[in-house]
mmCIF file of C-alpha atoms and ligand atoms in Angstrom:
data_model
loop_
_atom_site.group_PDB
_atom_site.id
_atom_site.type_symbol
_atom_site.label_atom_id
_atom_site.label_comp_id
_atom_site.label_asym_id
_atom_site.label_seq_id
_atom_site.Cartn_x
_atom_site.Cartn_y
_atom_site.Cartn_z
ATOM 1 C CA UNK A 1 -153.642 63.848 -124.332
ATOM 2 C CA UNK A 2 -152.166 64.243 -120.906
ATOM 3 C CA UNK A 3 -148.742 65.314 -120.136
ATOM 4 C CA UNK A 4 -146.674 65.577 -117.145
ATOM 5 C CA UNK A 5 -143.577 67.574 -117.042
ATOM 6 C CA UNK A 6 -140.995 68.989 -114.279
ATOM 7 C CA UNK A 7 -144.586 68.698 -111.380
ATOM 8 C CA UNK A 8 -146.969 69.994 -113.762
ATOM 9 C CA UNK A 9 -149.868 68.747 -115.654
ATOM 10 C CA UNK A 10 -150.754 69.500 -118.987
ATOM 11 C CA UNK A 11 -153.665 68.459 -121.730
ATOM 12 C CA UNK A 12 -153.480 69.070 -124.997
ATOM 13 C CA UNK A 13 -155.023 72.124 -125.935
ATOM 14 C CA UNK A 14 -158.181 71.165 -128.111
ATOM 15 C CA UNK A 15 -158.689 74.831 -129.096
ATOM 16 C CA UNK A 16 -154.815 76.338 -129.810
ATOM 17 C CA UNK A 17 -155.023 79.626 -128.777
ATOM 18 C CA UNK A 18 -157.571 79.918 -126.371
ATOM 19 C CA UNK A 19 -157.157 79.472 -122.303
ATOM 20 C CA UNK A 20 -160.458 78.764 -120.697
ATOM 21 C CA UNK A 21 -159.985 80.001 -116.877
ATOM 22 C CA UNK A 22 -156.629 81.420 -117.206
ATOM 23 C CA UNK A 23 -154.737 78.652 -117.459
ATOM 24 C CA UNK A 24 -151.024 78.908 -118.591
ATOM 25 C CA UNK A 25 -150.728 78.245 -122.301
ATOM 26 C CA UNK A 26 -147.597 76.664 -123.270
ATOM 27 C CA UNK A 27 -145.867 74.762 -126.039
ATOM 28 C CA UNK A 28 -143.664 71.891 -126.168
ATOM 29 C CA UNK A 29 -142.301 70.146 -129.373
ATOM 30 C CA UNK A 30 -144.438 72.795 -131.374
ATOM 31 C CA UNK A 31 -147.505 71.244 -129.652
ATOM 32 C CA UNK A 32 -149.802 73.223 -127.532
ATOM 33 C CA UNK A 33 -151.396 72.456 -123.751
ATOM 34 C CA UNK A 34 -152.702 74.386 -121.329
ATOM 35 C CA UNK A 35 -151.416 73.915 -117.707
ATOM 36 C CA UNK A 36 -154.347 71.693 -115.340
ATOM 37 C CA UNK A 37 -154.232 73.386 -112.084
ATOM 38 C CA UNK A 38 -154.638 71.188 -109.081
ATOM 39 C CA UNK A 39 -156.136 73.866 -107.108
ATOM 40 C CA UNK A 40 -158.700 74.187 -109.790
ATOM 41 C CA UNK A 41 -159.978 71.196 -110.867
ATOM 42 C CA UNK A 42 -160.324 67.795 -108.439
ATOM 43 C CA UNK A 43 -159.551 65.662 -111.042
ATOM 44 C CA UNK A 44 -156.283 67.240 -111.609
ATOM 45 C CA UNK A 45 -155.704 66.861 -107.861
ATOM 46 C CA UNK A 46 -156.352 63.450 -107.549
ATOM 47 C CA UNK A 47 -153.940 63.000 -110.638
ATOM 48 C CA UNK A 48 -151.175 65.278 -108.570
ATOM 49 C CA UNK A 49 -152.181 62.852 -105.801
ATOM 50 C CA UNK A 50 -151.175 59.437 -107.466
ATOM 51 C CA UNK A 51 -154.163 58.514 -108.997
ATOM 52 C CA UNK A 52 -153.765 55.203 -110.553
ATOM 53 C CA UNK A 53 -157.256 54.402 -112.546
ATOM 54 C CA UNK A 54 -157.231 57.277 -115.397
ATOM 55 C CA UNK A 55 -159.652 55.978 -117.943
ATOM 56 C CA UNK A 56 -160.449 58.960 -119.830
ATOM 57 C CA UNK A 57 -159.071 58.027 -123.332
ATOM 58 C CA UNK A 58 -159.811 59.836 -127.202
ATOM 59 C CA UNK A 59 -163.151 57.813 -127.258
ATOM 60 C CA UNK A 60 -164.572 58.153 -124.390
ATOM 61 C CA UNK A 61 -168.417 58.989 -123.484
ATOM 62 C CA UNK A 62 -168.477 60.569 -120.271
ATOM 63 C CA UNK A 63 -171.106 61.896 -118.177
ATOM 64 C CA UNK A 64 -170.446 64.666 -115.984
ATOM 65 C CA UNK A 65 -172.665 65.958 -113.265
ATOM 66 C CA UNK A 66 -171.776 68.989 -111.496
ATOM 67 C CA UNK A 67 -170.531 70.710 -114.634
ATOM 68 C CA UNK A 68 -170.495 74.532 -113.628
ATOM 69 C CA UNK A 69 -168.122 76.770 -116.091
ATOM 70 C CA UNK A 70 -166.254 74.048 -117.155
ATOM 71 C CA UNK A 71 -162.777 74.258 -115.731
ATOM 72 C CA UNK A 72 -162.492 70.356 -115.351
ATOM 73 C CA UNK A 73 -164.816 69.822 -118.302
ATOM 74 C CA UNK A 74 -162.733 71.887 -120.506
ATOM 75 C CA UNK A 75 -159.368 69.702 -119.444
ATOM 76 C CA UNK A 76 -161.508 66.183 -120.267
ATOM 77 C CA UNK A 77 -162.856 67.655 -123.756
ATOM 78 C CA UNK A 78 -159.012 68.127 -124.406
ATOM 79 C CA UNK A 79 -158.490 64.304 -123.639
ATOM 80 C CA UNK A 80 -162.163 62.424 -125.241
ATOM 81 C CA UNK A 81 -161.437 64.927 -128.627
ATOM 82 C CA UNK A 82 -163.062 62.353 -130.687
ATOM 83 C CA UNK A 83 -165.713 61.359 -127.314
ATOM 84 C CA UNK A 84 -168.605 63.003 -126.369
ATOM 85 C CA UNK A 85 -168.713 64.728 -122.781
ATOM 86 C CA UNK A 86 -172.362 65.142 -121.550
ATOM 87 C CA UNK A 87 -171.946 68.067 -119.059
ATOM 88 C CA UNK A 88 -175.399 68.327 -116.589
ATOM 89 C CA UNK A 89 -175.203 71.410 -114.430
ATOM 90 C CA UNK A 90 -178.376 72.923 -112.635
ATOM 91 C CA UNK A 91 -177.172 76.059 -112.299
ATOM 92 C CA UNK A 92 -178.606 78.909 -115.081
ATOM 93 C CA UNK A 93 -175.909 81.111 -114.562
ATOM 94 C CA UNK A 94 -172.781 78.420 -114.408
ATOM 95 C CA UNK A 95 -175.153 77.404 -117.870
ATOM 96 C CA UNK A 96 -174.419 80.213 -119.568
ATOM 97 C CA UNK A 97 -170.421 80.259 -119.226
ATOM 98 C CA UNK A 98 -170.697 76.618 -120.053
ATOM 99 C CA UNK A 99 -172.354 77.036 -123.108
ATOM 100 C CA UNK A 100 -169.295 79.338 -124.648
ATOM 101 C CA UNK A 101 -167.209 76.307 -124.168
ATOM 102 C CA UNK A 102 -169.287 73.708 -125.861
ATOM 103 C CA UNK A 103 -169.539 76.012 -128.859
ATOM 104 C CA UNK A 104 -165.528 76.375 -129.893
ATOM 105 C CA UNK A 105 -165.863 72.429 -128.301
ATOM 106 C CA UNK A 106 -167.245 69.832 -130.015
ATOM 107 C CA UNK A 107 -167.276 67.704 -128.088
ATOM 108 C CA UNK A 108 -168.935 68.693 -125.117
ATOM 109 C CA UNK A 109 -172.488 68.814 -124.289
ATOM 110 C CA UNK A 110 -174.315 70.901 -122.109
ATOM 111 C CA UNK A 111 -177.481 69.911 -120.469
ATOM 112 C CA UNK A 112 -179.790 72.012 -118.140
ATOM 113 C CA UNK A 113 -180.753 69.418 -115.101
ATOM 114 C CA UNK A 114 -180.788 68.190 -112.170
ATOM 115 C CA UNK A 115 -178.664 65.453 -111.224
ATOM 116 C CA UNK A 116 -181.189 64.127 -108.677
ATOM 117 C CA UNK A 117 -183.038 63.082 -111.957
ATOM 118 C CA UNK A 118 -181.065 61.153 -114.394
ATOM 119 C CA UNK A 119 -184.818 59.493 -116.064
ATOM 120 C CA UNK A 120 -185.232 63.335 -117.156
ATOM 121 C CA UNK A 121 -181.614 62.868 -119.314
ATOM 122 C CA UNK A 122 -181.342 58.981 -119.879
ATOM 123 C CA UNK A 123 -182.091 59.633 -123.524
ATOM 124 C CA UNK A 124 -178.195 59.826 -124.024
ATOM 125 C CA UNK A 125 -177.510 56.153 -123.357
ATOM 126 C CA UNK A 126 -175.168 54.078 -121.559
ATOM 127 C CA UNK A 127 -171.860 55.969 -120.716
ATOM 128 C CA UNK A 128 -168.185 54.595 -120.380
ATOM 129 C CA UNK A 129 -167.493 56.575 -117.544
ATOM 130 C CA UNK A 130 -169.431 59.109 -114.501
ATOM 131 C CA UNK A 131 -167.733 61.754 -113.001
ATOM 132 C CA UNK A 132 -169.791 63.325 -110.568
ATOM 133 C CA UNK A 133 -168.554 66.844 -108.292
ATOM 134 C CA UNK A 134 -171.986 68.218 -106.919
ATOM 135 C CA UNK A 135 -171.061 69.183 -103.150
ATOM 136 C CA UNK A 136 -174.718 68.028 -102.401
ATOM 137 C CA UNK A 137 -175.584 66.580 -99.001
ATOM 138 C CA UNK A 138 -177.253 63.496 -100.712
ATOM 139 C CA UNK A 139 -174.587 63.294 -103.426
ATOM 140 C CA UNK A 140 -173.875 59.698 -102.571
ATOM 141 C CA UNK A 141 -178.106 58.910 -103.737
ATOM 142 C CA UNK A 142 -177.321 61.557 -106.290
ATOM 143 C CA UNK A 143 -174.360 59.014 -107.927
ATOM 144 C CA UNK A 144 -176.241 55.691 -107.248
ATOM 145 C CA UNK A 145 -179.075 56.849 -109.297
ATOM 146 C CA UNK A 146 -176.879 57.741 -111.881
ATOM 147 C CA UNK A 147 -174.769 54.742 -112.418
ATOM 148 C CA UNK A 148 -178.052 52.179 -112.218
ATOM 149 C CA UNK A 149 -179.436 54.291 -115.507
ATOM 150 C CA UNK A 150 -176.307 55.221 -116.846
ATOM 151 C CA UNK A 151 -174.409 51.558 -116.169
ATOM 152 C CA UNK A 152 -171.092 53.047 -116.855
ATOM 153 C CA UNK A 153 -167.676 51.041 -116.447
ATOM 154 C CA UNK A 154 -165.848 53.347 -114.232
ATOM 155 C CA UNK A 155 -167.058 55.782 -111.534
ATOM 156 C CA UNK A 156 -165.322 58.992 -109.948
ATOM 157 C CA UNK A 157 -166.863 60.830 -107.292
ATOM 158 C CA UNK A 158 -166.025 64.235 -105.919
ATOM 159 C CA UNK A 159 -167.327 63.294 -101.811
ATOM 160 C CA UNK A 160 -166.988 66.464 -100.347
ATOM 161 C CA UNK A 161 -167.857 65.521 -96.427
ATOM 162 C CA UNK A 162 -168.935 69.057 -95.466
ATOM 163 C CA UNK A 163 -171.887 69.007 -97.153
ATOM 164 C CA UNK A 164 -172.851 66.479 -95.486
ATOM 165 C CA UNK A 165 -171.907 67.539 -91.790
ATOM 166 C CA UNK A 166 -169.718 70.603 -90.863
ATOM 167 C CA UNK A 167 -168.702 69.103 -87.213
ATOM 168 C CA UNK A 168 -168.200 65.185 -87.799
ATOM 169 C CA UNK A 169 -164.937 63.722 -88.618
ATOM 170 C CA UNK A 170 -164.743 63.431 -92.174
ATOM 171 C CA UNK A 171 -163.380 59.727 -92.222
ATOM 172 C CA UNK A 172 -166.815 58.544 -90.095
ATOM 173 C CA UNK A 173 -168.997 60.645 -92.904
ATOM 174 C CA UNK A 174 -166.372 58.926 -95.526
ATOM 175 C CA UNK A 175 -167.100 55.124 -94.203
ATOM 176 C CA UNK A 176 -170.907 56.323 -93.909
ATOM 177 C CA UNK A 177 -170.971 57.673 -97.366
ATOM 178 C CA UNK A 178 -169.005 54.440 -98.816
ATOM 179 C CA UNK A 179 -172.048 52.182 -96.576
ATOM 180 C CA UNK A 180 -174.697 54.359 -98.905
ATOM 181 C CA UNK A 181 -173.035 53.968 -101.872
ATOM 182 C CA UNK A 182 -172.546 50.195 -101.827
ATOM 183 C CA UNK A 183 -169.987 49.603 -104.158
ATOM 184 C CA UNK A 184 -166.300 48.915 -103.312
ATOM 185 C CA UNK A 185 -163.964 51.821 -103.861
ATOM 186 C CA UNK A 186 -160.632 51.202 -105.984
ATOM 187 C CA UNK A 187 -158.907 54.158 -104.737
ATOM 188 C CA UNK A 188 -159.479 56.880 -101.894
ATOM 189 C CA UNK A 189 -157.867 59.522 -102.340
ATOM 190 C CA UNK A 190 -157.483 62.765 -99.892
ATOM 191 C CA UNK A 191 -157.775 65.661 -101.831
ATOM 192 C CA UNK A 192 -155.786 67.585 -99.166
ATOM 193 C CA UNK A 193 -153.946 69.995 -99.696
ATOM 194 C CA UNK A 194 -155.654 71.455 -102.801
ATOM 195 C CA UNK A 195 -159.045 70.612 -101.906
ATOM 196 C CA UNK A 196 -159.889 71.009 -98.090
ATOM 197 C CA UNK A 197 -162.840 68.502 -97.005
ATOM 198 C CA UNK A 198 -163.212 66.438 -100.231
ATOM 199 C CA UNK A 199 -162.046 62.920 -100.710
ATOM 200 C CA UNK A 200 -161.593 61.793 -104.454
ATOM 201 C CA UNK A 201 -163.600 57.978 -104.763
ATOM 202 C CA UNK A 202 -162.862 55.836 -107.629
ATOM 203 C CA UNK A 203 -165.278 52.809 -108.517
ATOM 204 C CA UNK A 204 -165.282 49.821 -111.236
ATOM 205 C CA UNK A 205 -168.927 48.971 -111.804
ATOM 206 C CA UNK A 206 -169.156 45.228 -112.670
ATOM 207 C CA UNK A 207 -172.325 43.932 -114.749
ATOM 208 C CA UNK A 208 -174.261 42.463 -111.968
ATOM 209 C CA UNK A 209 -174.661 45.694 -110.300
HETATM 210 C C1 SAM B 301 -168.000 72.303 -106.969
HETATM 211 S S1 SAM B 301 -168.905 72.836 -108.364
HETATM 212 C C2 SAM B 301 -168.266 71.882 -109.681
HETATM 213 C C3 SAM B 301 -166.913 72.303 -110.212
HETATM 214 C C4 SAM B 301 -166.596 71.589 -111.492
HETATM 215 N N1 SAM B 301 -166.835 70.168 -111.369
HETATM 216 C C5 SAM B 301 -165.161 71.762 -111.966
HETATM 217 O O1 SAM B 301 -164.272 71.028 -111.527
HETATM 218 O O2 SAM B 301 -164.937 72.636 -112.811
HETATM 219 C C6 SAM B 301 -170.455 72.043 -108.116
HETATM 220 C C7 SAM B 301 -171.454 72.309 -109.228
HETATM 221 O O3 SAM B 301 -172.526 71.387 -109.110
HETATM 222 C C8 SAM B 301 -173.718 72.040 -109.479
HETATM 223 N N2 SAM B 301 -174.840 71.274 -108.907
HETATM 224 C C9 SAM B 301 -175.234 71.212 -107.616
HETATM 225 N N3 SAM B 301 -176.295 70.409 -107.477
HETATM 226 C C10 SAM B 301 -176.567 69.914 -108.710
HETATM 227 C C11 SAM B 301 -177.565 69.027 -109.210
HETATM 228 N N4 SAM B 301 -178.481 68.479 -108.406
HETATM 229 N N5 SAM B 301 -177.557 68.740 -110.531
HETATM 230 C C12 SAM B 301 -176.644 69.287 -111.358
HETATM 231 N N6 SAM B 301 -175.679 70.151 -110.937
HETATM 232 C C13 SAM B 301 -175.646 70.459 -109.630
HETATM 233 C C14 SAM B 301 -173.551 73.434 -108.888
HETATM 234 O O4 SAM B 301 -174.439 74.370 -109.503
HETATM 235 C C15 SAM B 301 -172.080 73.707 -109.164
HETATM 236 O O5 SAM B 301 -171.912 74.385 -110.390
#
């Protein structure tokens, strides 16, 4: 459950007690959440941004590529409690932290891969929703590949336009990005000021894609 109170954001803390990345712990109404730092996590950015399409819900299956410790993992386990959250991360030692989560969570799990090869993963089905922060220079193909096997309904990427070209303007590698991508966007969002370089895509994938 998310909460919003006096400029802050808050989930509901799936595991009382326990603060992932030093979060703030806090209690309202004799309910615990933990504080979702915008500087932190994208998502919660994009959220302290406007964002309008929030589709995470109790149920929902999520795939999420670009997992690393979990910050923003830990804050959408707190949301899907009764979904599963299939968190790909290539990265051994970002495994490792990662897997402490998914054991107090239930709800989360962790798989050793490469996003660049979603056949190697595609055993966990179709998904309701992809959420994809990589900071790869072909995340776009990375996110393409992804939603053909995955088919999910919604679509958030993490486009962070460095990694693509230190020197261009960011809105010409934005509108080149969006060209590779091929799908509309719903909402752009500039991540600016708690995330320099990154712009925050939203996407509604319709069957015939
Ligand atoms: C910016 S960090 C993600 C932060 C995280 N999403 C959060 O909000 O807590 C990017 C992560 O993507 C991982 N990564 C990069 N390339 C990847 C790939 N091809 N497949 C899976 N993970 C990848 C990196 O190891 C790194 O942990």
């Amino acid at each position: 459950m998310l909460l919003r109170m006096n400029g802050k954001i808050y989930t509901r803390n799936l595991t009382p007690g326990k603060s992932v990345y030093g979060e703030k712990l806090v209690r309202f109404n004799d309910v615990e959440y933990r504080e979702w730092d915008p500087y932190r996590s994208k998502l919660a950015g994009a959220i302290a941004k406007g964002l309008k399409t929030f589709e995470f819900n109790s149920e929902s299956k999520v795939l999420y590529l670009g997992a690393s410790t979990g910050t923003t993992v830990s804050h959408i386990s707190d949301i899907c409690v009764d979904g599963s959250i299939y968190a790909v991360e290539i990265s051994k030692r970002m495994m490792i932290e990662l897997l402490k989560l998914a054991d107090v969570r239930d709800n989360i799990i962790p798989i050793l891969e490469d996003a660049n090869h979603p056949e190697r993963y595609k055993e966990i089905g179709e998904v309701d929703i992809i959420y994809q922060d990589v900071a790869q220079p072909n995340q776009s193909e990375i996110f393409v590949k992804n939603i053909k096997q995955f088919r999910p309904k919604i679509a958030y990427l993490c486009l962070k336009t460095q990694s693509i070209d230190v020197s261009a303007d960011p809105k010409e590698i934005l509108d080149e990005e969006l060209n590779r991508i091929g799908y509309k966007p719903l909402e752009i969002i500039d991540l600016n000021p708690y995330d320099k370089h990154h712009y925050f895509l939203v996407f509604r994938i319709s069957l015939e894609h």
